[in-house]
Coordinates of C-alpha atoms in Angstrom, one line a residue:
M102 CA -43.9 14.5 30.4
I103 CA -40.5 13.8 28.9
D104 CA -39.7 15.1 25.5
H105 CA -40.6 13.0 22.5
Y106 CA -37.0 12.7 21.4
S107 CA -35.9 11.0 24.6
A108 CA -38.9 8.8 24.6
D109 CA -38.2 7.7 21.0
L110 CA -34.5 7.0 21.8
L111 CA -35.5 4.8 24.8
A112 CA -38.0 2.9 22.8
K113 CA -35.5 2.4 20.0
L114 CA -32.9 1.2 22.6
V115 CA -35.3 -1.4 24.1
N116 CA -36.4 -2.6 20.6
R117 CA -32.8 -3.0 19.5
V118 CA -31.9 -5.1 22.5
D119 CA -35.1 -7.0 22.2
S120 CA -34.2 -8.0 18.7
V121 CA -31.2 -9.8 20.1
I122 CA -32.5 -11.1 23.4
I123 CA -35.8 -12.6 22.4
G124 CA -38.7 -12.9 24.9
K125 CA -37.1 -10.9 27.7
R126 CA -38.6 -7.4 27.1
K127 CA -39.6 -6.9 30.8
E128 CA -36.0 -7.7 31.9
I129 CA -34.6 -5.4 29.2
E130 CA -36.8 -2.6 30.3
L131 CA -35.6 -3.1 33.9
A132 CA -32.0 -2.9 32.7
V133 CA -32.7 0.3 30.9
V134 CA -34.5 1.8 33.9
C135 CA -31.5 0.8 36.0
M136 CA -29.2 2.7 33.7
L137 CA -31.5 5.8 33.6
H138 CA -31.1 5.9 37.4
G139 CA -27.3 5.5 37.1
G140 CA -27.3 2.3 39.1
H141 CA -25.7 -1.1 38.7
I142 CA -27.5 -4.3 37.8
L143 CA -26.8 -7.9 38.8
L144 CA -28.0 -10.6 36.4
E145 CA -28.3 -13.9 38.2
D146 CA -29.2 -17.1 36.5
V147 CA -27.9 -20.4 35.2
P148 CA -25.3 -20.4 32.4
G149 CA -26.5 -20.1 28.8
V150 CA -29.6 -17.9 29.1
G151 CA -28.1 -14.8 27.6
K152 CA -26.8 -12.8 30.6
T153 CA -23.5 -11.8 29.0
L154 CA -25.2 -11.2 25.6
L155 CA -27.6 -8.8 27.2
V156 CA -24.8 -6.8 28.8
R157 CA -22.7 -6.7 25.6
T158 CA -25.7 -5.6 23.5
L159 CA -26.6 -2.8 25.9
A160 CA -23.0 -1.7 25.8
A161 CA -22.9 -1.7 22.0
C162 CA -26.1 0.4 21.9
L163 CA -24.7 3.0 24.3
G164 CA -21.4 3.5 22.7
G165 CA -18.5 4.8 24.7
S166 CA -15.7 2.7 26.1
F167 CA -16.4 -0.9 27.2
G168 CA -14.4 -3.0 29.7
R169 CA -14.9 -6.7 30.5
I170 CA -13.6 -8.4 33.6
Q171 CA -13.8 -12.2 33.6
F172 CA -13.9 -13.0 37.3
T173 CA -11.9 -16.1 38.4
S174 CA -10.7 -17.4 41.7
D175 CA -7.1 -16.1 41.1
L176 CA -8.2 -12.6 39.9
M177 CA -6.4 -9.9 41.9
P178 CA -7.8 -6.4 42.9
S179 CA -5.1 -4.8 40.7
D180 CA -6.5 -6.8 37.7
V181 CA -9.7 -4.8 38.2
T182 CA -8.5 -1.3 39.2
G183 CA -5.1 -1.1 37.5
V184 CA -1.6 -0.7 38.7
S185 CA 1.1 2.0 39.2
V186 CA 4.2 1.1 37.1
Y187 CA 7.6 2.6 38.1
H188 CA 9.9 3.9 35.3
P189 CA 13.5 3.9 36.5
H190 CA 14.7 6.3 33.8
T191 CA 12.3 9.0 34.9
G192 CA 11.9 8.1 38.6
E193 CA 8.2 8.4 38.2
F194 CA 5.2 6.2 38.5
E195 CA 2.7 5.8 35.7
F196 CA -0.9 4.6 36.3
R197 CA -2.1 1.9 33.9
S198 CA -5.8 1.7 34.2
G199 CA -7.7 -1.5 34.6
P200 CA -10.8 -2.6 32.8
I201 CA -13.0 -0.8 35.5
M202 CA -12.0 2.5 33.9
A203 CA -14.7 2.4 31.2
H204 CA -18.2 3.8 30.6
V205 CA -19.8 0.3 30.6
V206 CA -18.2 -2.5 32.5
L207 CA -19.2 -6.2 32.3
A208 CA -18.2 -8.1 35.4
D209 CA -18.7 -11.6 34.1
E210 CA -19.4 -14.3 36.7
I211 CA -18.7 -11.9 39.5
N212 CA -19.2 -14.5 42.2
R213 CA -16.3 -16.7 41.0
A214 CA -13.7 -14.2 42.5
A215 CA -12.6 -14.3 46.1
P216 CA -14.1 -11.7 48.5
R217 CA -10.8 -9.6 48.5
T218 CA -11.2 -9.0 44.7
Q219 CA -14.9 -8.3 44.9
S220 CA -14.2 -5.7 47.6
A221 CA -12.1 -3.8 45.0
L222 CA -15.4 -3.0 43.3
L223 CA -17.0 -1.3 46.3
E224 CA -15.4 2.1 45.9
A225 CA -16.0 2.1 42.2
M226 CA -19.7 1.2 42.6
E227 CA -20.5 3.6 45.3
E228 CA -18.2 6.6 44.7
R229 CA -17.4 6.3 41.0
K230 CA -13.6 6.3 41.6
V231 CA -10.8 3.9 42.4
T232 CA -7.7 4.4 44.7
V233 CA -4.4 2.9 43.7
D234 CA -1.3 3.4 45.8
G235 CA -3.0 6.2 47.6
V236 CA -3.9 8.1 44.5
T237 CA -7.6 8.5 43.5
H238 CA -8.7 8.2 39.9
P239 CA -12.2 9.2 38.9
L240 CA -14.2 6.9 36.7
P241 CA -15.7 8.2 33.4
K242 CA -19.3 9.5 33.2
P243 CA -21.6 7.7 32.9
F244 CA -20.3 4.7 34.7
L245 CA -22.4 1.6 34.5
L246 CA -21.5 -1.8 36.0
L247 CA -23.5 -4.8 34.7
A248 CA -22.5 -8.0 36.5
T249 CA -23.5 -11.6 35.9
Q250 CA -23.7 -14.2 38.6
N251 CA -24.2 -18.0 38.6
P252 CA -26.4 -19.5 41.3
L253 CA -24.6 -20.2 44.5
D254 CA -24.9 -23.9 44.3
Y255 CA -22.7 -24.0 41.2
E256 CA -19.1 -25.2 41.7
G257 CA -16.5 -22.5 42.3
T258 CA -18.8 -19.7 43.4
Y259 CA -18.5 -17.4 46.4
R260 CA -21.4 -15.6 48.2
L261 CA -21.3 -11.8 47.5
P262 CA -21.0 -9.8 50.7
E263 CA -24.2 -8.0 51.8
A264 CA -22.5 -4.6 51.5
Q265 CA -21.8 -5.3 47.8
L266 CA -25.2 -6.7 47.1
D267 CA -26.7 -3.5 48.6
R268 CA -24.8 -1.4 46.0
F269 CA -26.5 -3.1 43.1
L270 CA -29.7 -1.1 42.3
M271 CA -31.4 -4.2 40.8
R272 CA -31.0 -8.0 40.7
V273 CA -32.8 -9.6 37.7
A274 CA -33.1 -13.2 36.6
L275 CA -33.6 -13.9 32.9
G276 CA -34.9 -17.5 33.1
Y277 CA -35.3 -19.9 30.2
P278 CA -37.3 -18.8 27.1
Q279 CA -40.6 -20.3 26.2
P280 CA -40.5 -23.0 23.5
E281 CA -41.9 -20.7 20.9
Q282 CA -39.4 -18.0 21.8
E283 CA -36.5 -20.4 21.6
L284 CA -37.8 -21.5 18.2
E285 CA -37.9 -17.9 17.1
M286 CA -34.3 -17.6 18.4
L287 CA -33.2 -20.4 16.1
D288 CA -35.0 -18.9 13.1
R289 CA -33.4 -15.5 13.7
M290 CA -29.9 -16.9 14.3
Q291 CA -28.6 -16.4 10.7
E292 CA -30.2 -13.1 10.3
R293 CA -29.2 -11.5 13.5
L294 CA -26.9 -8.5 13.4
S295 CA -23.5 -9.0 14.9
I296 CA -22.9 -7.0 18.1
E297 CA -19.6 -5.7 16.7
D298 CA -21.6 -4.2 13.7
M299 CA -24.2 -2.5 15.9
R300 CA -24.2 1.3 15.9
P301 CA -24.9 3.2 19.2
V302 CA -28.5 4.2 19.7
L303 CA -27.7 6.7 22.5
L304 CA -24.8 9.0 22.8
L305 CA -23.1 9.1 26.2
E306 CA -24.0 12.8 26.6
E307 CA -27.7 12.0 26.0
M308 CA -27.6 9.3 28.7
V309 CA -26.0 11.7 31.2
Q310 CA -28.7 14.3 30.4
M311 CA -31.5 11.7 30.9
Q312 CA -30.0 10.7 34.2
R313 CA -30.2 14.4 35.3
Q314 CA -33.8 14.6 34.2
V315 CA -34.8 11.4 36.1
R316 CA -33.7 13.0 39.4
K317 CA -36.3 15.8 38.8
V318 CA -39.3 13.4 38.4
L319 CA -41.8 14.3 41.1
V320 CA -42.4 11.9 44.0
D321 CA -45.6 12.8 46.0
E322 CA -45.3 12.8 49.8
R323 CA -47.8 10.0 50.0
I324 CA -45.6 7.8 47.8
K325 CA -42.6 8.6 50.0
Q326 CA -44.7 7.6 53.1
Y327 CA -45.7 4.4 51.4
L328 CA -42.0 3.5 50.7
V329 CA -41.0 4.2 54.3
E330 CA -43.9 2.2 55.7
I331 CA -42.9 -0.9 53.7
A332 CA -39.2 -0.5 54.6
D333 CA -40.1 -0.1 58.3
A334 CA -42.3 -3.2 58.2
S335 CA -39.5 -5.2 56.7
R336 CA -37.2 -4.5 59.6
S337 CA -39.6 -6.2 62.1
H338 CA -40.8 -9.0 59.7
P339 CA -40.7 -12.3 61.6
Q340 CA -39.0 -14.2 58.8
L341 CA -36.2 -11.6 58.1
A342 CA -32.9 -11.3 59.8
L343 CA -32.2 -8.1 57.9
G344 CA -34.8 -5.8 56.4
I345 CA -34.6 -2.9 53.9
S346 CA -31.9 -0.4 54.7
P347 CA -32.2 3.4 54.2
R348 CA -30.0 3.0 51.2
G349 CA -32.5 0.5 49.9
T350 CA -35.4 2.9 50.4
L351 CA -33.5 5.6 48.5
A352 CA -32.7 3.1 45.7
W353 CA -36.4 2.1 45.5
M354 CA -37.6 5.7 45.1
G355 CA -34.9 6.4 42.5
A356 CA -35.8 3.3 40.5
A357 CA -39.5 4.3 40.6
Q358 CA -38.5 7.8 39.3
A359 CA -36.6 6.1 36.4
M360 CA -39.5 3.9 35.6
A361 CA -41.9 6.9 35.5
Y362 CA -39.4 8.7 33.2
Y363 CA -39.2 5.6 30.9
K364 CA -43.0 5.5 30.8
G365 CA -43.1 9.1 29.7
R366 CA -44.3 10.7 32.9
S367 CA -42.8 13.5 35.0
Y368 CA -44.3 12.1 38.3
V369 CA -44.3 8.7 40.0
I370 CA -47.5 6.6 40.5
P371 CA -47.8 3.4 42.6
D372 CA -47.6 1.3 39.5
D373 CA -44.0 2.5 39.1
V374 CA -43.2 1.6 42.6
K375 CA -44.6 -1.9 42.2
A376 CA -42.9 -2.5 38.8
V377 CA -39.4 -2.1 40.3
S378 CA -40.0 -3.4 43.8
A379 CA -38.9 -7.1 43.4
A380 CA -35.8 -6.2 41.4
V381 CA -34.7 -3.5 43.8
L382 CA -35.6 -5.0 47.2
A383 CA -35.5 -8.8 47.1
H384 CA -31.6 -9.1 47.1
R385 CA -31.4 -6.7 50.0
L386 CA -33.3 -8.9 52.4
M387 CA -31.7 -11.5 54.5
L388 CA -34.0 -14.4 55.5
K389 CA -33.7 -16.3 58.7
P390 CA -32.5 -19.9 58.4
E391 CA -35.9 -21.3 59.3
A392 CA -37.5 -19.2 56.5
K393 CA -35.1 -20.6 54.0
L394 CA -35.9 -24.1 55.1
A395 CA -39.6 -23.4 54.7
G396 CA -38.9 -22.5 51.0
M397 CA -39.4 -18.7 51.3
N398 CA -37.4 -16.2 49.2
G399 CA -36.8 -12.5 49.0
K400 CA -39.3 -12.0 46.2
G401 CA -42.1 -13.7 48.1
V402 CA -41.4 -11.5 51.2
V403 CA -41.5 -8.4 49.1
E404 CA -44.9 -9.4 47.6
E405 CA -46.2 -10.1 51.1
L406 CA -45.0 -6.7 52.3
L407 CA -46.6 -4.9 49.4
A408 CA -49.9 -6.8 49.9
Q409 CA -50.0 -5.6 53.5
G410 CA -49.1 -2.0 52.8
K411 CA -51.6 0.8 52.3
I412 CA -51.4 2.0 48.7
P413 CA -52.1 5.7 48.2
V414 CA -55.2 5.0 46.2
F415 CA -56.4 8.6 45.9
F416 CA -53.1 9.7 44.3
Q417 CA -53.1 6.6 42.0
Q418 CA -56.6 7.6 40.7
R419 CA -55.6 11.2 40.3
G420 CA -52.4 10.3 38.6
A421 CA -54.1 7.9 36.2
S422 CA -56.6 10.6 35.1
S423 CA -54.1 13.4 34.7

């Protein structure tokens, strides 16, 4: 079990964000689980449903430095990573960091930038560092990239490369609120605390410590075997051109560990695996053209794979009773 102090902090964090983003508690929990793992999250949905507000609220609750990158078609890689400036009077170069050099980074409308600029994020997302003019600069710890993306059929958008999509731990859609939730949103509008006035719920050192504890969450061998069986089945699925990569399997297990930690357990159960499966796996699958024409999507394929897999029932029963 995790200590009560950490559990209380995580519950307080989710409740604080839930007071701003109404009716999206499941999505907020997934975002927090993603941060516990130390991964990056991609929020994909139509404009105006609260993607940017969710990221800004999470950043305010975590404290630390915050960087925002508004992606546009003319954004250059140096606008993301920073530049080296030459000083003639000293004969030396000075590195001026870009907005990526922050603890929490909002990459707003990430798919409006050209592929060259998007590729500037790959090193930062995977290795937590950036290289400018041959000099490597480490990113601060923790480093969390939260990106928003508009649907691909919107004007002025580019498709994210598969290599970059694979480096997002999760892809989550917020969706429109229910009518009663939207009414509550209107009622709360005048009472809501400004993001600028919010105090951090978690210290950065506490988040780093929690991320270390997440990696120690126990994963039973039968759970690992289940993950591998699903991943292997995806690679021969008749409707998929590209299945789950080994990086995807590792990400799935890590997200399940983070979910177990968030739920207050020191071990993973099948419910943890299922809870994060769609968010972790759907964007890593590449459907064949005929599957797309038939109306299939990544989430549906993930649900089909899970339905066909052999869940370790004995472990689930033992875990539930322990």
